[in-house]
Amino acid sequence: MAGINLVKGQKIDLTKGNAGLSNVIVGLGWDPAEPSRGFFGIKKQANIDCDASALLLNENGKLTNKLNLVCFHNKQNANNSVVHSGDNLTGEGDGDDEQIMVNLKQIPADVHKVLVVVNIYDAVNRKQDFGMIKSAYIRIINAAGNAELVKFNLTDNYTGFTALICGELYRHGDEWKFAAIGEAAHAAHINQLAERYI
Amino acid sequence: MAINLSKGQKIDLTKTNPGLSKITVGLGWDTNKYDGGKDFDLDVSVFLTDASGKVAKESNFIFFNNKQNENASVVHTGDNRTGEGDGDDEQVQVDLQNIPADVDKIAFTITIYDAEGRSQNFGQVSRSYVRIVNDANSEELIRFDLGEDFSVETGVVVGELYRNGAEWKFNAIGSGYKDGLAGLTRDYGLQ
């Protein structure tokens, strides 16, 4: 079954329509925008380092434990239910640049939201922003069988912003749902973004 | 004590509250959970319709540019009533006993101003509700929380007061519109 393409703001049930769903992969992808051509048609390399992170928030939207910021400098939460696969999973054919593995059934009870964000590493020093990125998306894959459940293409103009709030997995009663957010933010470092939720 | 309604529920107002006339309809919401860099401007609009569900004249469409109907029985208090502790973002005052006889329904809607230009929708809005307060004693009579129902919509019909014989009732509607205020004015016969 093909995944459902979401639009910004849309919320969709994950576990209700997929009984038994537990292990999902959150895949994030992006491409550098057309590289500008310098003299003699030599391509300038657009070396933009995007980093995906997950913020595990409580029911009040707060980050209560520093292990609940799952990112390049903390690749998993305390019980390994949310694991960042690191930067080395590129080029595996399906286009995801980074992936976060989530075991929905094992997420600690005090975590109500898994907020997935992408920011540009060292954006300020390198004078980079999301206007230099195109074809960004977030998708959710059922790890059992690798079926793509939902996909959300981030199509807004994010020029001038250094972070993207892509989407969130969240508890709704006994179920898990996904919300396509697609909001831009300013954050020179993932820790600055995380501070908003403390 | 307030009665919490669920979507589609209809409840009597005047029958169970004899003498009830002046009420305040309060609408509230939270926005901008995630900093989108753009302001969020939600507007309450009220449509006074006839028995066929249509607005017969422009003065019966009450919004930020027309804050009351001809006999001032329905008055939009504007954007400046925030922060009064009870959380209402906008309020509409209704005098049920003085509603003109040709008005059968009073529909309350919330739309997002410039939703398309700012790329906003109700997926970014949470904790929306409507409540009805008896002005005589400030008692909250009913409350309807809209919950999770909306995402891509840019307008919502929250609920409507309607005549039922000699009484007024309230219907918790909670239906979304993808084309905002334009879609609402069209469906209420204003275009």
mmCIF file of C-alpha atoms in Angstrom:
data_model
loop_
_atom_site.group_PDB
_atom_site.id
_atom_site.type_symbol
_atom_site.label_atom_id
_atom_site.label_comp_id
_atom_site.label_asym_id
_atom_site.label_seq_id
_atom_site.Cartn_x
_atom_site.Cartn_y
_atom_site.Cartn_z
ATOM 1 C CA MET A 1 0.000 0.000 0.000
ATOM 2 C CA ALA A 2 1.330 3.391 -0.950
ATOM 3 C CA GLY A 3 1.876 5.893 1.812
ATOM 4 C CA ILE A 4 -0.575 8.704 2.398
ATOM 5 C CA ASN A 5 0.706 12.106 1.350
ATOM 6 C CA LEU A 6 -0.083 14.635 4.019
ATOM 7 C CA VAL A 7 -0.474 18.374 3.761
ATOM 8 C CA LYS A 8 0.657 20.871 6.349
ATOM 9 C CA GLY A 9 -1.480 20.797 9.461
ATOM 10 C CA GLN A 10 -2.929 17.383 8.750
ATOM 11 C CA LYS A 11 -3.184 14.834 11.533
ATOM 12 C CA ILE A 12 -3.408 11.144 10.889
ATOM 13 C CA ASP A 13 -3.837 8.113 13.027
ATOM 14 C CA LEU A 14 -0.962 5.642 12.892
ATOM 15 C CA THR A 15 -1.749 2.809 15.259
ATOM 16 C CA LYS A 16 -5.531 2.740 14.894
ATOM 17 C CA GLY A 17 -5.435 1.802 11.221
ATOM 18 C CA ASN A 18 -2.377 -0.416 11.686
ATOM 19 C CA ALA A 19 -3.148 -2.740 14.571
ATOM 20 C CA GLY A 20 0.016 -4.014 16.211
ATOM 21 C CA LEU A 21 2.192 -1.259 14.770
ATOM 22 C CA SER A 22 5.100 -0.664 17.086
ATOM 23 C CA ASN A 23 8.475 -0.172 15.417
ATOM 24 C CA VAL A 24 8.482 2.724 13.016
ATOM 25 C CA ILE A 25 11.275 4.512 11.195
ATOM 26 C CA VAL A 26 11.027 8.247 10.828
ATOM 27 C CA GLY A 27 12.928 9.074 7.651
ATOM 28 C CA LEU A 28 14.003 12.582 6.760
ATOM 29 C CA GLY A 29 15.374 13.652 3.413
ATOM 30 C CA TRP A 30 16.493 16.824 1.677
ATOM 31 C CA ASP A 31 18.541 17.995 -1.282
ATOM 32 C CA PRO A 32 20.709 21.054 -1.721
ATOM 33 C CA ALA A 33 19.010 23.568 -4.015
ATOM 34 C CA GLU A 34 20.551 23.931 -7.502
ATOM 35 C CA PRO A 35 24.175 24.795 -6.861
ATOM 36 C CA SER A 36 25.029 28.201 -8.228
ATOM 37 C CA ARG A 37 27.607 28.170 -10.988
ATOM 38 C CA GLY A 38 30.813 30.139 -10.505
ATOM 39 C CA PHE A 39 33.215 31.292 -13.215
ATOM 40 C CA PHE A 40 33.691 28.929 -16.162
ATOM 41 C CA GLY A 41 30.704 26.880 -15.098
ATOM 42 C CA ILE A 42 32.490 25.291 -12.182
ATOM 43 C CA LYS A 43 29.943 24.122 -9.640
ATOM 44 C CA LYS A 44 30.275 25.543 -6.183
ATOM 45 C CA GLN A 45 29.745 22.764 -3.714
ATOM 46 C CA ALA A 46 26.836 23.556 -1.428
ATOM 47 C CA ASN A 47 28.092 21.808 1.669
ATOM 48 C CA ILE A 48 25.158 22.001 4.017
ATOM 49 C CA ASP A 49 25.094 19.705 7.030
ATOM 50 C CA CYS A 50 21.498 19.082 8.062
ATOM 51 C CA ASP A 51 20.904 17.298 11.340
ATOM 52 C CA ALA A 52 17.692 15.554 12.329
ATOM 53 C CA SER A 53 16.713 15.390 16.000
ATOM 54 C CA ALA A 54 13.801 14.191 18.097
ATOM 55 C CA LEU A 55 12.561 16.012 21.175
ATOM 56 C CA LEU A 56 10.640 13.758 23.542
ATOM 57 C CA LEU A 57 8.168 16.020 25.298
ATOM 58 C CA ASN A 58 5.837 15.419 28.204
ATOM 59 C CA GLU A 59 2.111 16.152 28.168
ATOM 60 C CA ASN A 60 2.781 19.832 28.761
ATOM 61 C CA GLY A 61 5.138 19.992 25.804
ATOM 62 C CA LYS A 62 8.201 20.154 28.033
ATOM 63 C CA LEU A 63 11.574 18.487 27.774
ATOM 64 C CA THR A 64 12.129 17.222 31.293
ATOM 65 C CA ASN A 65 15.276 15.134 30.887
ATOM 66 C CA LYS A 66 18.314 15.915 28.773
ATOM 67 C CA LEU A 67 18.352 12.326 27.515
ATOM 68 C CA ASN A 68 15.016 13.125 25.884
ATOM 69 C CA LEU A 69 16.790 15.262 23.301
ATOM 70 C CA VAL A 70 17.801 12.598 20.795
ATOM 71 C CA CYS A 71 20.310 14.101 18.380
ATOM 72 C CA PHE A 72 23.843 13.743 17.049
ATOM 73 C CA HIS A 73 25.363 14.188 20.507
ATOM 74 C CA ASN A 74 22.868 11.906 22.271
ATOM 75 C CA LYS A 75 21.757 9.162 19.921
ATOM 76 C CA GLN A 76 19.122 7.547 22.114
ATOM 77 C CA ASN A 77 16.835 8.101 25.057
ATOM 78 C CA ALA A 78 17.153 6.304 28.394
ATOM 79 C CA ASN A 79 15.356 3.084 27.396
ATOM 80 C CA ASN A 80 16.401 2.968 23.712
ATOM 81 C CA SER A 81 12.849 3.375 22.445
ATOM 82 C CA VAL A 82 13.953 6.340 20.295
ATOM 83 C CA VAL A 83 17.271 5.858 18.504
ATOM 84 C CA HIS A 84 18.967 8.181 16.057
ATOM 85 C CA SER A 85 20.704 6.107 13.394
ATOM 86 C CA GLY A 86 23.411 8.693 12.854
ATOM 87 C CA ASP A 87 24.775 10.357 9.779
ATOM 88 C CA ASN A 88 25.924 7.238 8.000
ATOM 89 C CA LEU A 89 22.692 5.893 6.639
ATOM 90 C CA THR A 90 22.661 7.901 3.416
ATOM 91 C CA GLY A 91 22.551 6.443 -0.052
ATOM 92 C CA GLU A 92 20.535 3.379 0.802
ATOM 93 C CA GLY A 93 18.328 3.824 -2.215
ATOM 94 C CA ASP A 94 15.236 5.124 -0.509
ATOM 95 C CA GLY A 95 16.503 8.657 -0.253
ATOM 96 C CA ASP A 96 16.367 9.180 3.508
ATOM 97 C CA ASP A 97 19.298 11.268 4.677
ATOM 98 C CA GLU A 98 18.771 10.555 8.351
ATOM 99 C CA GLN A 99 16.526 8.176 10.215
ATOM 100 C CA ILE A 100 15.143 7.904 13.712
ATOM 101 C CA MET A 101 13.876 4.538 14.955
ATOM 102 C CA VAL A 102 10.916 4.671 17.299
ATOM 103 C CA ASN A 103 9.425 1.801 19.263
ATOM 104 C CA LEU A 104 5.987 3.213 20.020
ATOM 105 C CA LYS A 105 5.062 0.532 22.549
ATOM 106 C CA GLN A 106 8.206 1.128 24.584
ATOM 107 C CA ILE A 107 8.103 4.902 24.755
ATOM 108 C CA PRO A 108 8.121 5.893 28.442
ATOM 109 C CA ALA A 109 4.675 6.794 29.754
ATOM 110 C CA ASP A 110 5.708 10.360 30.537
ATOM 111 C CA VAL A 111 6.568 11.043 26.889
ATOM 112 C CA HIS A 112 3.523 12.265 24.973
ATOM 113 C CA LYS A 113 5.141 13.689 21.874
ATOM 114 C CA VAL A 114 8.096 12.890 19.689
ATOM 115 C CA LEU A 115 8.773 16.174 17.918
ATOM 116 C CA VAL A 116 10.992 15.724 14.871
ATOM 117 C CA VAL A 117 13.106 18.651 13.718
ATOM 118 C CA VAL A 118 15.903 19.307 11.256
ATOM 119 C CA ASN A 119 18.432 22.072 11.698
ATOM 120 C CA ILE A 120 21.454 23.212 9.734
ATOM 121 C CA TYR A 121 24.630 22.552 11.639
ATOM 122 C CA ASP A 122 26.780 25.671 12.127
ATOM 123 C CA ALA A 123 24.284 27.634 10.026
ATOM 124 C CA VAL A 124 25.298 31.046 11.322
ATOM 125 C CA ASN A 125 29.031 30.691 10.673
ATOM 126 C CA ARG A 126 28.442 29.142 7.282
ATOM 127 C CA LYS A 127 25.724 31.693 6.400
ATOM 128 C CA GLN A 128 23.301 28.969 5.435
ATOM 129 C CA ASP A 129 19.531 28.693 5.690
ATOM 130 C CA PHE A 130 16.681 26.514 4.470
ATOM 131 C CA GLY A 131 16.336 28.606 1.321
ATOM 132 C CA MET A 132 19.327 26.546 0.136
ATOM 133 C CA ILE A 133 17.479 23.274 0.670
ATOM 134 C CA LYS A 134 14.797 21.756 -1.529
ATOM 135 C CA SER A 135 12.679 18.610 -1.610
ATOM 136 C CA ALA A 136 12.664 18.206 2.156
ATOM 137 C CA TYR A 137 10.295 15.584 3.506
ATOM 138 C CA ILE A 138 9.477 13.486 6.535
ATOM 139 C CA ARG A 139 8.010 10.012 6.231
ATOM 140 C CA ILE A 140 7.020 7.220 8.567
ATOM 141 C CA ILE A 141 7.834 3.658 7.675
ATOM 142 C CA ASN A 142 6.584 0.496 9.357
ATOM 143 C CA ALA A 143 9.846 -1.239 10.269
ATOM 144 C CA ALA A 144 8.079 -4.603 9.938
ATOM 145 C CA GLY A 145 7.900 -4.870 6.152
ATOM 146 C CA ASN A 146 9.207 -1.386 5.338
ATOM 147 C CA ALA A 147 5.856 -0.110 4.084
ATOM 148 C CA GLU A 148 5.713 3.689 3.921
ATOM 149 C CA LEU A 149 2.726 4.737 6.017
ATOM 150 C CA VAL A 150 2.729 8.493 5.547
ATOM 151 C CA LYS A 151 4.856 11.110 3.834
ATOM 152 C CA PHE A 152 4.844 14.877 4.206
ATOM 153 C CA ASN A 153 6.688 17.049 1.698
ATOM 154 C CA LEU A 154 7.753 20.359 3.205
ATOM 155 C CA THR A 155 6.940 22.824 0.461
ATOM 156 C CA ASP A 156 6.807 26.227 2.163
ATOM 157 C CA ASN A 157 9.451 28.833 1.500
ATOM 158 C CA TYR A 158 11.813 28.518 4.443
ATOM 159 C CA THR A 159 14.362 31.088 3.270
ATOM 160 C CA GLY A 160 16.089 32.783 6.172
ATOM 161 C CA PHE A 161 15.280 30.051 8.698
ATOM 162 C CA THR A 162 17.825 27.656 10.165
ATOM 163 C CA ALA A 163 15.524 25.014 11.646
ATOM 164 C CA LEU A 164 12.433 23.150 10.485
ATOM 165 C CA ILE A 165 9.858 21.664 12.837
ATOM 166 C CA CYS A 166 8.861 18.794 10.543
ATOM 167 C CA GLY A 167 6.222 16.834 12.398
ATOM 168 C CA GLU A 168 5.325 15.032 15.578
ATOM 169 C CA LEU A 169 4.250 11.621 16.698
ATOM 170 C CA TYR A 170 1.876 12.116 19.609
ATOM 171 C CA ARG A 171 -0.309 10.125 21.945
ATOM 172 C CA HIS A 172 -4.038 10.447 21.482
ATOM 173 C CA GLY A 173 -5.748 8.332 24.101
ATOM 174 C CA ASP A 174 -4.241 4.868 23.703
ATOM 175 C CA GLU A 175 -3.195 5.497 20.117
ATOM 176 C CA TRP A 176 -0.354 7.282 18.375
ATOM 177 C CA LYS A 177 -1.016 9.861 15.711
ATOM 178 C CA PHE A 178 1.196 11.919 13.426
ATOM 179 C CA ALA A 179 0.820 15.641 12.769
ATOM 180 C CA ALA A 180 2.408 17.281 9.728
ATOM 181 C CA ILE A 181 3.727 20.571 11.091
ATOM 182 C CA GLY A 182 6.127 22.146 8.600
ATOM 183 C CA GLU A 183 6.981 25.244 10.625
ATOM 184 C CA ALA A 184 10.204 27.166 10.322
ATOM 185 C CA ALA A 185 12.260 28.400 13.259
ATOM 186 C CA HIS A 186 15.531 30.074 14.106
ATOM 187 C CA ALA A 187 18.101 27.979 15.953
ATOM 188 C CA ALA A 188 21.838 28.172 15.474
ATOM 189 C CA HIS A 189 22.236 24.879 17.317
ATOM 190 C CA ILE A 190 19.873 22.070 18.286
ATOM 191 C CA ASN A 191 20.463 22.931 21.948
ATOM 192 C CA GLN A 192 19.026 26.408 21.345
ATOM 193 C CA LEU A 193 15.914 24.883 19.861
ATOM 194 C CA ALA A 194 15.648 22.486 22.792
ATOM 195 C CA GLU A 195 15.822 25.375 25.269
ATOM 196 C CA ARG A 196 12.410 26.506 24.098
ATOM 197 C CA TYR A 197 10.891 23.368 25.532
ATOM 198 C CA ILE A 198 12.530 23.474 28.950
ATOM 199 C CA MET B 1 -22.502 23.705 36.368
ATOM 200 C CA ALA B 2 -21.597 23.767 32.738
ATOM 201 C CA ILE B 3 -22.620 20.928 30.479
ATOM 202 C CA ASN B 4 -19.872 19.677 28.177
ATOM 203 C CA LEU B 5 -21.260 18.952 24.757
ATOM 204 C CA SER B 6 -19.927 16.604 22.148
ATOM 205 C CA LYS B 7 -20.069 17.150 18.416
ATOM 206 C CA GLY B 8 -23.583 17.016 17.019
ATOM 207 C CA GLN B 9 -25.222 17.369 20.396
ATOM 208 C CA LYS B 10 -28.201 19.694 20.737
ATOM 209 C CA ILE B 11 -29.231 21.206 23.997
ATOM 210 C CA ASP B 12 -32.011 23.396 25.205
ATOM 211 C CA LEU B 13 -31.045 26.784 26.599
ATOM 212 C CA THR B 14 -34.176 28.756 27.472
ATOM 213 C CA LYS B 15 -36.405 25.865 28.479
ATOM 214 C CA THR B 16 -34.145 24.742 31.284
ATOM 215 C CA ASN B 17 -33.238 28.314 32.184
ATOM 216 C CA PRO B 18 -36.534 30.231 32.285
ATOM 217 C CA GLY B 19 -36.097 33.958 31.782
ATOM 218 C CA LEU B 20 -32.704 33.540 30.139
ATOM 219 C CA SER B 21 -32.108 36.339 27.670
ATOM 220 C CA LYS B 22 -28.715 37.982 27.780
ATOM 221 C CA ILE B 23 -25.877 35.579 27.142
ATOM 222 C CA THR B 24 -22.231 35.883 26.218
ATOM 223 C CA VAL B 25 -20.852 33.452 23.693
ATOM 224 C CA GLY B 26 -17.117 33.135 24.357
ATOM 225 C CA LEU B 27 -14.718 31.544 21.906
ATOM 226 C CA GLY B 28 -11.139 30.616 22.708
ATOM 227 C CA TRP B 29 -8.139 28.941 21.108
ATOM 228 C CA ASP B 30 -4.383 28.537 21.295
ATOM 229 C CA THR B 31 -2.098 29.095 18.322
ATOM 230 C CA ASN B 32 1.519 29.128 17.289
ATOM 231 C CA LYS B 33 2.638 26.058 19.155
ATOM 232 C CA TYR B 34 5.693 26.167 16.949
ATOM 233 C CA ASP B 35 7.183 29.474 15.949
ATOM 234 C CA GLY B 36 6.160 29.865 12.345
ATOM 235 C CA GLY B 37 7.502 33.416 12.235
ATOM 236 C CA LYS B 38 4.083 34.729 11.261
ATOM 237 C CA ASP B 39 1.319 36.228 13.364
ATOM 238 C CA PHE B 40 -1.832 34.235 13.783
ATOM 239 C CA ASP B 41 -5.048 36.219 13.516
ATOM 240 C CA LEU B 42 -8.220 34.295 14.207
ATOM 241 C CA ASP B 43 -11.555 36.003 13.717
ATOM 242 C CA VAL B 44 -14.983 35.172 15.013
ATOM 243 C CA SER B 45 -17.822 35.857 12.567
ATOM 244 C CA VAL B 46 -21.526 35.407 13.218
ATOM 245 C CA PHE B 47 -24.168 34.657 10.609
ATOM 246 C CA LEU B 48 -27.813 35.456 11.403
ATOM 247 C CA THR B 49 -29.865 33.355 9.028
ATOM 248 C CA ASP B 50 -33.510 32.955 8.160
ATOM 249 C CA ALA B 51 -35.429 29.681 8.193
ATOM 250 C CA SER B 52 -33.763 28.602 4.932
ATOM 251 C CA GLY B 53 -30.274 28.925 6.436
ATOM 252 C CA LYS B 54 -29.369 32.021 4.401
ATOM 253 C CA VAL B 55 -28.320 35.478 5.537
ATOM 254 C CA ALA B 56 -30.999 37.783 4.132
ATOM 255 C CA LYS B 57 -29.098 41.065 4.421
ATOM 256 C CA GLU B 58 -25.537 42.205 4.949
ATOM 257 C CA SER B 59 -26.198 43.694 8.385
ATOM 258 C CA ASN B 60 -26.944 40.143 9.564
ATOM 259 C CA PHE B 61 -23.342 39.135 8.871
ATOM 260 C CA ILE B 62 -21.458 40.221 11.978
ATOM 261 C CA PHE B 63 -17.675 40.342 11.818
ATOM 262 C CA PHE B 64 -14.767 42.712 12.461
ATOM 263 C CA ASN B 65 -16.125 45.278 9.989
ATOM 264 C CA ASN B 66 -19.750 45.074 11.162
ATOM 265 C CA LYS B 67 -19.824 44.523 14.890
ATOM 266 C CA GLN B 68 -23.574 44.338 15.446
ATOM 267 C CA ASN B 69 -26.910 43.741 13.786
ATOM 268 C CA GLU B 70 -29.533 46.477 13.309
ATOM 269 C CA ASN B 71 -31.181 46.316 16.725
ATOM 270 C CA ALA B 72 -27.917 45.473 18.552
ATOM 271 C CA SER B 73 -29.284 42.176 19.844
ATOM 272 C CA VAL B 74 -26.074 40.495 18.638
ATOM 273 C CA VAL B 75 -22.867 42.410 19.382
ATOM 274 C CA HIS B 76 -19.310 41.350 18.630
ATOM 275 C CA THR B 77 -17.141 42.847 21.372
ATOM 276 C CA GLY B 78 -14.059 43.000 19.169
ATOM 277 C CA ASP B 79 -10.517 41.910 19.740
ATOM 278 C CA ASN B 80 -9.911 43.721 22.999
ATOM 279 C CA ARG B 81 -11.535 41.418 25.505
ATOM 280 C CA THR B 82 -8.587 39.111 25.996
ATOM 281 C CA GLY B 83 -6.853 38.411 29.271
ATOM 282 C CA GLU B 84 -9.991 38.455 31.368
ATOM 283 C CA GLY B 85 -8.935 35.362 33.225
ATOM 284 C CA ASP B 86 -11.473 33.017 31.711
ATOM 285 C CA GLY B 87 -9.513 32.520 28.536
ATOM 286 C CA ASP B 88 -12.019 33.742 25.936
ATOM 287 C CA ASP B 89 -10.247 35.280 22.962
ATOM 288 C CA GLU B 90 -13.339 36.865 21.446
ATOM 289 C CA GLN B 91 -16.869 37.265 22.725
ATOM 290 C CA VAL B 92 -20.284 37.866 21.231
ATOM 291 C CA GLN B 93 -23.150 39.218 23.315
ATOM 292 C CA VAL B 94 -26.599 37.935 22.423
ATOM 293 C CA ASP B 95 -29.948 39.143 23.728
ATOM 294 C CA LEU B 96 -32.144 36.185 22.868
ATOM 295 C CA GLN B 97 -35.456 37.913 23.635
ATOM 296 C CA ASN B 98 -34.702 40.742 21.211
ATOM 297 C CA ILE B 99 -33.495 38.771 18.215
ATOM 298 C CA PRO B 100 -35.576 39.931 15.203
ATOM 299 C CA ALA B 101 -38.361 37.516 14.347
ATOM 300 C CA ASP B 102 -36.960 36.836 10.879
ATOM 301 C CA VAL B 103 -33.747 35.411 12.345
ATOM 302 C CA ASP B 104 -33.977 31.686 13.014
ATOM 303 C CA LYS B 105 -30.343 30.775 13.548
ATOM 304 C CA ILE B 106 -27.195 32.398 14.873
ATOM 305 C CA ALA B 107 -24.133 30.557 13.604
ATOM 306 C CA PHE B 108 -20.736 31.126 15.243
ATOM 307 C CA THR B 109 -17.643 30.620 13.144
ATOM 308 C CA ILE B 110 -13.884 31.036 13.515
ATOM 309 C CA THR B 111 -11.698 31.728 10.511
ATOM 310 C CA ILE B 112 -7.988 32.369 10.065
ATOM 311 C CA TYR B 113 -7.304 35.779 8.571
ATOM 312 C CA ASP B 114 -5.072 35.613 5.473
ATOM 313 C CA ALA B 115 -4.696 31.858 6.007
ATOM 314 C CA GLU B 116 -3.502 31.188 2.489
ATOM 315 C CA GLY B 117 -1.006 34.050 2.410
ATOM 316 C CA ARG B 118 0.474 32.981 5.714
ATOM 317 C CA SER B 119 0.208 29.260 4.998
ATOM 318 C CA GLN B 120 -1.839 28.595 8.123
ATOM 319 C CA ASN B 121 -4.662 26.229 8.984
ATOM 320 C CA PHE B 122 -6.489 24.778 11.971
ATOM 321 C CA GLY B 123 -3.845 22.070 12.299
ATOM 322 C CA GLN B 124 -1.821 24.787 14.027
ATOM 323 C CA VAL B 125 -4.700 25.730 16.307
ATOM 324 C CA SER B 126 -5.398 23.784 19.461
ATOM 325 C CA ARG B 127 -7.796 23.811 22.396
ATOM 326 C CA SER B 128 -10.586 25.581 20.519
ATOM 327 C CA TYR B 129 -13.854 25.886 22.371
ATOM 328 C CA VAL B 130 -17.101 27.768 22.579
ATOM 329 C CA ARG B 131 -18.992 28.396 25.771
ATOM 330 C CA ILE B 132 -22.198 30.139 26.659
ATOM 331 C CA VAL B 133 -22.436 32.233 29.790
ATOM 332 C CA ASN B 134 -25.607 33.601 31.393
ATOM 333 C CA ASP B 135 -24.887 37.318 31.831
ATOM 334 C CA ALA B 136 -27.336 37.617 34.745
ATOM 335 C CA ASN B 137 -25.180 35.532 37.081
ATOM 336 C CA SER B 138 -22.010 34.794 35.043
ATOM 337 C CA GLU B 139 -22.849 31.115 35.146
ATOM 338 C CA GLU B 140 -21.323 29.021 32.375
ATOM 339 C CA LEU B 141 -24.251 27.104 30.908
ATOM 340 C CA ILE B 142 -22.594 24.996 28.255
ATOM 341 C CA ARG B 143 -19.193 24.347 26.788
ATOM 342 C CA PHE B 144 -18.089 22.610 23.615
ATOM 343 C CA ASP B 145 -14.425 21.708 23.109
ATOM 344 C CA LEU B 146 -13.618 21.133 19.464
ATOM 345 C CA GLY B 147 -10.847 18.624 20.075
ATOM 346 C CA GLU B 148 -8.849 16.969 17.300
ATOM 347 C CA ASP B 149 -11.222 17.294 14.399
ATOM 348 C CA PHE B 150 -9.513 19.933 12.317
ATOM 349 C CA SER B 151 -6.300 20.106 10.361
ATOM 350 C CA VAL B 152 -6.245 21.489 6.839
ATOM 351 C CA GLU B 153 -9.337 23.630 7.351
ATOM 352 C CA THR B 154 -9.135 27.425 7.506
ATOM 353 C CA GLY B 155 -12.626 27.986 8.864
ATOM 354 C CA VAL B 156 -14.838 26.232 11.384
ATOM 355 C CA VAL B 157 -18.547 26.478 12.136
ATOM 356 C CA VAL B 158 -18.346 26.006 15.876
ATOM 357 C CA GLY B 159 -22.037 25.909 16.732
ATOM 358 C CA GLU B 160 -25.351 27.621 16.342
ATOM 359 C CA LEU B 161 -28.142 28.987 18.447
ATOM 360 C CA TYR B 162 -31.496 28.220 16.845
ATOM 361 C CA ARG B 163 -35.172 28.687 17.486
ATOM 362 C CA ASN B 164 -37.188 25.622 18.362
ATOM 363 C CA GLY B 165 -40.783 26.744 18.695
ATOM 364 C CA ALA B 166 -40.735 29.495 21.276
ATOM 365 C CA GLU B 167 -37.419 28.344 22.749
ATOM 366 C CA TRP B 168 -33.742 28.729 21.848
ATOM 367 C CA LYS B 169 -31.451 25.732 21.624
ATOM 368 C CA PHE B 170 -27.760 25.285 20.912
ATOM 369 C CA ASN B 171 -26.290 22.855 18.401
ATOM 370 C CA ALA B 172 -22.615 21.847 18.743
ATOM 371 C CA ILE B 173 -21.616 21.612 15.075
ATOM 372 C CA GLY B 174 -17.828 21.580 14.688
ATOM 373 C CA SER B 175 -17.646 21.371 10.918
ATOM 374 C CA GLY B 176 -14.613 22.566 9.005
ATOM 375 C CA TYR B 177 -14.254 24.688 5.862
ATOM 376 C CA LYS B 178 -11.256 24.493 3.598
ATOM 377 C CA ASP B 179 -11.867 27.871 2.003
ATOM 378 C CA GLY B 180 -12.261 29.962 5.135
ATOM 379 C CA LEU B 181 -14.481 33.012 5.363
ATOM 380 C CA ALA B 182 -15.034 33.058 1.590
ATOM 381 C CA GLY B 183 -16.530 29.578 1.731
ATOM 382 C CA LEU B 184 -18.676 30.459 4.699
ATOM 383 C CA THR B 185 -20.097 33.656 3.199
ATOM 384 C CA ARG B 186 -20.844 31.746 0.010
ATOM 385 C CA ASP B 187 -22.674 28.955 1.805
ATOM 386 C CA TYR B 188 -24.650 31.405 3.903
ATOM 387 C CA GLY B 189 -25.880 33.101 0.739
ATOM 388 C CA LEU B 190 -23.906 36.335 0.861
ATOM 389 C CA GLN B 191 -22.223 36.021 -2.536
#
